[in-house]
Coordinates of C-alpha atoms and ligand atoms in Angstrom, one line a residue:
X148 CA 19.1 20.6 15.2
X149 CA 20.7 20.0 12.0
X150 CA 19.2 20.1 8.3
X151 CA 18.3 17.0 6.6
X152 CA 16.2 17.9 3.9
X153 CA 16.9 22.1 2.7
X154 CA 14.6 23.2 -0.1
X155 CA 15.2 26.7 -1.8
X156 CA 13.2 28.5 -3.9
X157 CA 12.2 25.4 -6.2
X158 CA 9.8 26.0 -8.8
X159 CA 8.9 22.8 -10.8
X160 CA 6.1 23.1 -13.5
X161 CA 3.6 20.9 -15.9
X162 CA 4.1 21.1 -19.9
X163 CA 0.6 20.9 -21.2
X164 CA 0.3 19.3 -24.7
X165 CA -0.8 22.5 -25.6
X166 CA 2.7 24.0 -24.6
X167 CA 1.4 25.5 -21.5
X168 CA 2.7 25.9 -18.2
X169 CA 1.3 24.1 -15.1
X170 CA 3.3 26.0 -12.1
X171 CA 2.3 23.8 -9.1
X172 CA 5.5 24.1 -7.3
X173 CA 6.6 27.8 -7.1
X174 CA 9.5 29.2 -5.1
X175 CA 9.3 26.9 -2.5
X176 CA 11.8 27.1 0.7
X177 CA 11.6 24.9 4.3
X178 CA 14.3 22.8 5.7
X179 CA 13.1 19.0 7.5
X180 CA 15.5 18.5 10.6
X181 CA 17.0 15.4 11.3
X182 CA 14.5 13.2 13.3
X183 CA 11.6 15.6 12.5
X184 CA 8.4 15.2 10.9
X185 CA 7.0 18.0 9.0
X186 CA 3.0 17.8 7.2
X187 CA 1.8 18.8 4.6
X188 CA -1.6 20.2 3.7
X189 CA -3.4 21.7 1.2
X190 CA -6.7 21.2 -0.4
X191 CA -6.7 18.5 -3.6
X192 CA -5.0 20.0 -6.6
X193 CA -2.4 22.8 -4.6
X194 CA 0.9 20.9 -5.5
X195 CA 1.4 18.7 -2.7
X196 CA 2.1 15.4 -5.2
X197 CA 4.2 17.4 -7.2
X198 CA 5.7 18.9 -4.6
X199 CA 6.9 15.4 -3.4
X200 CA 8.2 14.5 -7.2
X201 CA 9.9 17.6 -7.1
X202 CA 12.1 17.3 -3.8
X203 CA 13.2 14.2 -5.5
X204 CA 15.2 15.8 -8.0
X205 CA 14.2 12.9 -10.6
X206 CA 12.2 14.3 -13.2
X207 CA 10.1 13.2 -16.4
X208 CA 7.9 15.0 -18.5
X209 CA 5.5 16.2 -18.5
X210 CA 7.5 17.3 -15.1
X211 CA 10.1 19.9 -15.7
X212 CA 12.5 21.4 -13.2
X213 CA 12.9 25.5 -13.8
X214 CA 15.0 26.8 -10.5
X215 CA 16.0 26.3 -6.9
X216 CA 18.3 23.8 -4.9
X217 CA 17.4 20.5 -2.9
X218 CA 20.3 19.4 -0.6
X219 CA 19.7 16.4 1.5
X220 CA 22.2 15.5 4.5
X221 CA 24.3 18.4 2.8
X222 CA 25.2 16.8 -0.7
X223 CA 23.3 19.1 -3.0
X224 CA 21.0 16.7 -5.4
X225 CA 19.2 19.5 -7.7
X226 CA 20.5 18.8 -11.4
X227 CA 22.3 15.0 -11.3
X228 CA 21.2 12.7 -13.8
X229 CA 18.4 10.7 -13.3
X230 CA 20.5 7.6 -13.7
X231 CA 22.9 9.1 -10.8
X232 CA 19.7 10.1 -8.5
X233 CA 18.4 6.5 -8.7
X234 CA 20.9 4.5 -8.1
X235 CA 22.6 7.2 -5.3
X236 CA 19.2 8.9 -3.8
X237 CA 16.2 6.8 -4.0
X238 CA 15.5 4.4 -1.5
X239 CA 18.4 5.3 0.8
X240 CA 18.5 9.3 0.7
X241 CA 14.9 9.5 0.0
X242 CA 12.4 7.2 -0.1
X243 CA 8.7 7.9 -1.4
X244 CA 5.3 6.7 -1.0
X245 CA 2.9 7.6 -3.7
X246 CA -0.1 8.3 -3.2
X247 CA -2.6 5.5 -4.0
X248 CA 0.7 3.2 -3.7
X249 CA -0.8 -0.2 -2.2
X250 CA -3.1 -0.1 -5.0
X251 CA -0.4 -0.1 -7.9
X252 CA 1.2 -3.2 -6.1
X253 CA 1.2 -5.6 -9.4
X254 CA -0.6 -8.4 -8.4
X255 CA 0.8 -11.1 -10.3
X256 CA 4.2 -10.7 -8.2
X257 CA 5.0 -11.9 -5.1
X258 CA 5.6 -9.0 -2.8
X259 CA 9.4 -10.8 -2.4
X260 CA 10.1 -9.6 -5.7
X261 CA 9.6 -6.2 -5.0
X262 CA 12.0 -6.3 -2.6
X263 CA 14.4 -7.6 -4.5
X264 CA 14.2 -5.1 -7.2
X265 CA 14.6 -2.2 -4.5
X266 CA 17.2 -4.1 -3.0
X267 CA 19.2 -5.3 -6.5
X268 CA 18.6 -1.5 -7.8
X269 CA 21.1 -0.3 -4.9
X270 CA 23.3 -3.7 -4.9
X271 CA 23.6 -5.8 -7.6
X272 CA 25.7 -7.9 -5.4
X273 CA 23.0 -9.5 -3.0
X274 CA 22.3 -12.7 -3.2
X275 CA 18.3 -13.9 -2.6
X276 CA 19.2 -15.1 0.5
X277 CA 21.1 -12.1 1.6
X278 CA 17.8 -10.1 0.6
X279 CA 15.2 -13.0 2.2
X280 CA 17.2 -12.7 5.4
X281 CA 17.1 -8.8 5.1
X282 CA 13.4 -8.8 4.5
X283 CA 12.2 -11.0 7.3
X284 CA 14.3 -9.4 9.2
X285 CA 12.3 -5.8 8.9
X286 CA 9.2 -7.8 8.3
X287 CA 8.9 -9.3 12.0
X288 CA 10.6 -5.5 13.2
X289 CA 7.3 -3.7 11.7
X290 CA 4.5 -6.8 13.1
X291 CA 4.5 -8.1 9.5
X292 CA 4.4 -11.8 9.1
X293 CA 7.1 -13.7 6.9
X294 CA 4.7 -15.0 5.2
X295 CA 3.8 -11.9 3.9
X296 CA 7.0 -12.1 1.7
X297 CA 5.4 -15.2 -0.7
X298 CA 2.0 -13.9 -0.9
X299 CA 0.5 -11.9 -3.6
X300 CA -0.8 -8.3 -3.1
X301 CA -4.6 -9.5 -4.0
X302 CA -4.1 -11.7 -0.8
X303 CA -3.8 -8.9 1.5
X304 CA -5.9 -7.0 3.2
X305 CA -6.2 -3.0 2.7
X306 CA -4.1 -1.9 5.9
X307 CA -1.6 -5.2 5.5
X308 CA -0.9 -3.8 1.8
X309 CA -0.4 -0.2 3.2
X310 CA 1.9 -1.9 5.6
X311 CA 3.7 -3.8 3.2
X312 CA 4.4 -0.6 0.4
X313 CA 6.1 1.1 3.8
X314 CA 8.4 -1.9 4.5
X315 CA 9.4 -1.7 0.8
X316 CA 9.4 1.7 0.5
X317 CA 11.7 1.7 3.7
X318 CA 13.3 -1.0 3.4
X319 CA 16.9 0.9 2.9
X320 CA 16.3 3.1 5.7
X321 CA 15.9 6.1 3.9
X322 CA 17.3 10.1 5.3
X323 CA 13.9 11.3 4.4
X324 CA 10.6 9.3 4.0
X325 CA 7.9 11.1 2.0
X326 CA 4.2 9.5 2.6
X327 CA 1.6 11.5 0.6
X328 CA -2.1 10.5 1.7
X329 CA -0.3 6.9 2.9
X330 CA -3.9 6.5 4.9
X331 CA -6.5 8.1 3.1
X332 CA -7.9 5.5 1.8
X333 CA -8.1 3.4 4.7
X334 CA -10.6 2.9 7.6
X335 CA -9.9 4.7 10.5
X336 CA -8.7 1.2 12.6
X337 CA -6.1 0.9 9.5
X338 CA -5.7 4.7 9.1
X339 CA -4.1 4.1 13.3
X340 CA -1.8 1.7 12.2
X341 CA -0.4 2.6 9.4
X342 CA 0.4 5.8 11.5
X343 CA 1.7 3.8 14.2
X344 CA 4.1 2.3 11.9
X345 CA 5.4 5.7 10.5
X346 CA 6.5 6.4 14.0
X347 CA 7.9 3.0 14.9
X348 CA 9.8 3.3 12.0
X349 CA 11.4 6.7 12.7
X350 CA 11.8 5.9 16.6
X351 CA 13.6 2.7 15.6
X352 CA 15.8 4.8 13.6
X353 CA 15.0 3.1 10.0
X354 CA 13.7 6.3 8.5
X355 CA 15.5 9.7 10.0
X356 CA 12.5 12.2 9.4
X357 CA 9.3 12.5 7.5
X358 CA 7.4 14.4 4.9
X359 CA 3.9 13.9 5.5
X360 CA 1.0 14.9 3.1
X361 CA -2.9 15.4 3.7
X362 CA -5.7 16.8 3.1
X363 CA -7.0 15.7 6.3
X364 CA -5.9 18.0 9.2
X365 CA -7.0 16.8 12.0
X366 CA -4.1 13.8 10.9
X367 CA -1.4 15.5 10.9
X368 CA -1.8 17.2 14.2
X369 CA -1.0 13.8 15.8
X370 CA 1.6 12.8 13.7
X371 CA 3.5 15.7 13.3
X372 CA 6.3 18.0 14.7
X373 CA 5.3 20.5 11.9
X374 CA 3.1 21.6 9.7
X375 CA 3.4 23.7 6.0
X376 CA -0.2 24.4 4.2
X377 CA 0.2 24.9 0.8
X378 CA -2.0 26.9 -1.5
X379 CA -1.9 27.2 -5.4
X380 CA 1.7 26.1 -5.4
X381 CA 3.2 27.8 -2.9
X382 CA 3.8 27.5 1.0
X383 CA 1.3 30.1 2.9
X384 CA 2.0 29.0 6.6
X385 CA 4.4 26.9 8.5
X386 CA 4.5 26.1 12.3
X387 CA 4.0 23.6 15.2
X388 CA 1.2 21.6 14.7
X389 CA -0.2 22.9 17.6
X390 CA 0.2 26.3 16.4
X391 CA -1.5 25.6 13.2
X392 CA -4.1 24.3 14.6
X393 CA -4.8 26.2 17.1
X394 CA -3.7 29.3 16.2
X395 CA -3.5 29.4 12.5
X396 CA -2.7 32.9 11.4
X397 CA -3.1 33.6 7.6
X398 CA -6.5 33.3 6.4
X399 CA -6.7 30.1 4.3
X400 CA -5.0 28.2 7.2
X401 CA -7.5 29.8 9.3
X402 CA -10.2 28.9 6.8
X403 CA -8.8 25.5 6.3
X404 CA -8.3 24.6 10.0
X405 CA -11.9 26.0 10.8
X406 CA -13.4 23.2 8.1
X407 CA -12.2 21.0 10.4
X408 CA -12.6 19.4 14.1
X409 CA -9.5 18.2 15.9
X410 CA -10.7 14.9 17.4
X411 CA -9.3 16.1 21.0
X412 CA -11.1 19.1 21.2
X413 CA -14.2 18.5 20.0
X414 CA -15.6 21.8 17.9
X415 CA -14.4 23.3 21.2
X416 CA -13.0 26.9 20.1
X417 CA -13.7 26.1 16.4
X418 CA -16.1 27.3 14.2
X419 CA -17.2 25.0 11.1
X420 CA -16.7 27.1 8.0
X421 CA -16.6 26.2 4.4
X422 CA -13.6 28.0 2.2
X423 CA -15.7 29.6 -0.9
X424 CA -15.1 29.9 -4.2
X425 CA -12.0 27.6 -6.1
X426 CA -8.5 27.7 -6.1
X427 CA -6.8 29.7 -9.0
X428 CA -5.9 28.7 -12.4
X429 CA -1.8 27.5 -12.1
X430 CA -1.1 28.8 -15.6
X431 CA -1.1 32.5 -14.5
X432 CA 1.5 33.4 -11.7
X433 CA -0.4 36.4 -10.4
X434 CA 1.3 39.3 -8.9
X435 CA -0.4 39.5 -5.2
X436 CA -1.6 37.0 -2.7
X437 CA -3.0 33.7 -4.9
X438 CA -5.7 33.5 -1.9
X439 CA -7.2 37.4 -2.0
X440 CA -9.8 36.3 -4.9
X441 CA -11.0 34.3 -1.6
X442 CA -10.0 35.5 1.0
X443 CA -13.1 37.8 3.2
X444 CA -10.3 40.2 4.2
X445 CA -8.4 40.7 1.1
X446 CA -8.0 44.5 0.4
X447 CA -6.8 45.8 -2.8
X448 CA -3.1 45.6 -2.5
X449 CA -3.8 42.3 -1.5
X450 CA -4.5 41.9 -5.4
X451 CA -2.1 43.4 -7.2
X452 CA 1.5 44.0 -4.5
X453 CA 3.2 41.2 -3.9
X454 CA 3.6 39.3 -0.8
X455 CA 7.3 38.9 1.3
X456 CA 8.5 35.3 1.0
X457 CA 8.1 33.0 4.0
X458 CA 11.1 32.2 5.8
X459 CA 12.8 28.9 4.1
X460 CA 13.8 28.2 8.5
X461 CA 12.1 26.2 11.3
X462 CA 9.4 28.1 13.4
X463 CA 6.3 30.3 13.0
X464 CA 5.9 31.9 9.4
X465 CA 3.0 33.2 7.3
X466 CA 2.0 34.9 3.5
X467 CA -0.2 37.9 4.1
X468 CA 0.3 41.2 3.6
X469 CA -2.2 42.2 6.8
X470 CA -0.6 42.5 10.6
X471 CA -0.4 40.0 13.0
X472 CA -2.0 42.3 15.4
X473 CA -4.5 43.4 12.6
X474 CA -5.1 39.8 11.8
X475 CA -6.0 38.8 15.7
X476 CA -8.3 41.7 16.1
X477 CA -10.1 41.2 12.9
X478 CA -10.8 37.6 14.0
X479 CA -11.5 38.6 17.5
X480 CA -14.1 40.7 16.1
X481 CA -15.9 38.4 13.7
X482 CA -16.0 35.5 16.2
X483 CA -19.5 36.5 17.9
X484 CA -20.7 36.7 14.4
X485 CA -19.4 33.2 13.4
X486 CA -20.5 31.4 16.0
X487 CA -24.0 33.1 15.4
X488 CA -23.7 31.9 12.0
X489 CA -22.6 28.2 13.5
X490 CA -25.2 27.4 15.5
X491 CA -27.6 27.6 12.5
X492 CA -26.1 25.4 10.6
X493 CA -28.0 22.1 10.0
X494 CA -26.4 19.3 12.6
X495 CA -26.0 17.0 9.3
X496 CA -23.8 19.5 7.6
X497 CA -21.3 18.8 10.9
X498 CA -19.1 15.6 10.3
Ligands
ADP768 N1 0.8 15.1 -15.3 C1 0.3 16.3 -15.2 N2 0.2 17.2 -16.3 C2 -0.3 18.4 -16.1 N3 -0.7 18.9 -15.0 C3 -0.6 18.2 -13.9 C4 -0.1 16.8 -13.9 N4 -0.2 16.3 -12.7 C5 -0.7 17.3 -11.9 N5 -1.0 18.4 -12.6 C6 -1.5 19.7 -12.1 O1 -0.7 20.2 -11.1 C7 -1.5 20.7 -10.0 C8 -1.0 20.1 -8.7 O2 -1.3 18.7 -8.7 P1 -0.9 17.7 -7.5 O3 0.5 18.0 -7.2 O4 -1.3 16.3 -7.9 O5 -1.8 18.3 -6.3 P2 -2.2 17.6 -4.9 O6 -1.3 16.5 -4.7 O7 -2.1 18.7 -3.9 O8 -3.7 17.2 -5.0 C9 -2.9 20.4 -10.4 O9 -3.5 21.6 -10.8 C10 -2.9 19.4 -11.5 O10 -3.9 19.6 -12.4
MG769 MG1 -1.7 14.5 -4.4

């Protein structure tokens, strides 16, 4: 399958007014095939956001680009000018969703105009009722009403708005979509079809893979092929989502998938588990694993040596200096223990 989206070693970082560095994007590699969906997911504050901004290539301050390559259908975007990346890139190479995006809608524009800016921005040429036409036409594709078009956001419902910040977002059928947390703030009825949509949109061939990012697991094993966890600004794990979720191997996936049910399975096979302590400070780029200050198995290598990269390719790679094998049978061993542990845990503390 070819490459749409290759990544290498990017590192992007914060400056602080204070003249500090904020590295939440550190030497990150993965490719996104063509008519693949990859997720992304990382507990609140690990880089996912800026992780997003940064495949974009189009940066502000406090945002600053320090190394790596981002080449998307293979035309290499790192480094063009911000002028050239929005009128060349955005919208039709890649297209992205901010988070909280439905709720930045301004609401004393018709969500027409929006359009129109999206649309003028890439072709100054179109006439309103090239772009009406355009609109109505996607509109009815993606089960939104016309009407829709000469309303106002306040006059929408939560999921319609959702709804409506994809069509816009998409509306130049974009190479890659990225949606970061496009449901989280929806009930789960809306949280379904705002899913829904993300697929119809890539079957129908408007958007030609996906970026999708979470903190909520048990999302993203229905919704994507693959799935990267990220952890204090780097990529620890990447494989199927049925791998990862089933078979997560380094120790914060493992923690992170175990804080979680799969909605299929039940707590089937899973023990409920908080992750303690915090995630590290960004400023300081430690030598060894960023998890071992966490992690119940870290050892002291695990501290100060650092860890191999993970492969920038498709398939099944991890962060950890321990063994597979090692890693399998220390689980193995601790499970009788866990699920000791699990069953005395108040019923309330289970979500
Ligand atoms: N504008 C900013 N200036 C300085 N630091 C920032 C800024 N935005 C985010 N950060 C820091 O970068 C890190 C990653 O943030 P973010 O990418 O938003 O994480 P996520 O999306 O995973 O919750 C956090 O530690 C956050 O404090
Ligand atoms: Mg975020």
């Amino acid at each position: 399958m070819a490459p749409m989206l290759e990544v290498k070693n990017l590192t992007t970082f914060y400056k602080t007014r204070m003249n500090e560095k904020i590295c939440s994007v550190d030497n990150v590699s993965f490719v996104l095939e063509d008519g693949k969906s990859l997720g992304i997911a990382g507990e609140s504050g690990c880089g996912k956001s800026t992780l997003a901004l940064s495949v974009m290539g189009y940066y502000f301050p406090p945002l600053y680009y320090e190394a790596g390559t981002i080449v998307i259908d293979g035309q290499e975007i790192t480094r063009l000018a911000p002028d050239t990346i929005r009128k060349t890139v955005l919208g039709t190479e890649i297209a992205y969703i901010p988070q909280a995006a439905m709720n930045a809608l301004n609401p004393t524009r018709k969500i027409i105009r929006f359009i129109e800016d999206v649309l003028k921005a890439h072709d100054s040429t179109m006439s309103k009722k090239e772009i009406r036409s355009l609109a109505e036409e996607r509109f009815s594709i993606l089960n939104l009403p016309p009407k829709v078009l000469d309303q106002y956001a306040v006059e929408l419902s939560g999921g319609m708005k959702q709804r409506t910040v994809i069509a816009i977002s998409t509306i130049l059928s974009p190479k890659v979509l990225i949606a970061d947390e496009p449901s989280s703030a929806l009930d789960v009825s809306s949280q379904k079809i705002v899913i829904k949509l993300l697929h119809d949109l890539m079957e129908k061939g408007f958007v030609r893979s996906m970026l999708f990012i979470t903190h909520e697991l048990p999302l993203l094993y229905n919704v994507t092929d693959d799935i990267m966890v990220m952890y204090a600004g780097e990529i620890v794990e990447r494989g199927t989502a049925h791998e990862m979720v089933f078979d997560p191997i380094m120790p914060y996936s493992k923690g992170l998938m175990n804080s979680i049910i799969v909605p299929e399975e039940g707590t089937r096979g899973h023990v409920l588990q908080a992750i303690p302590g915090v995630p590290p400070n960004l400023k300081i780029r430690p030598q060894g694993c960023r998890f071992s200050e966490r992690c119940r198995y870290a050892e002291e290598p695990c501290r100060t040596l650092s860890v191999q990269e993970l492969s920038a390719s498709a398939g099944r790679s991890y962060r950890c200096r321990h063994k597979l094998d090692d890693l399998y049978k220390i689980y193995e061993e601790e499970l009788p223990r866990l699920l000791d542990e699990d069953t005395k845990l108040p019923s309330e503390g289970v979500k």
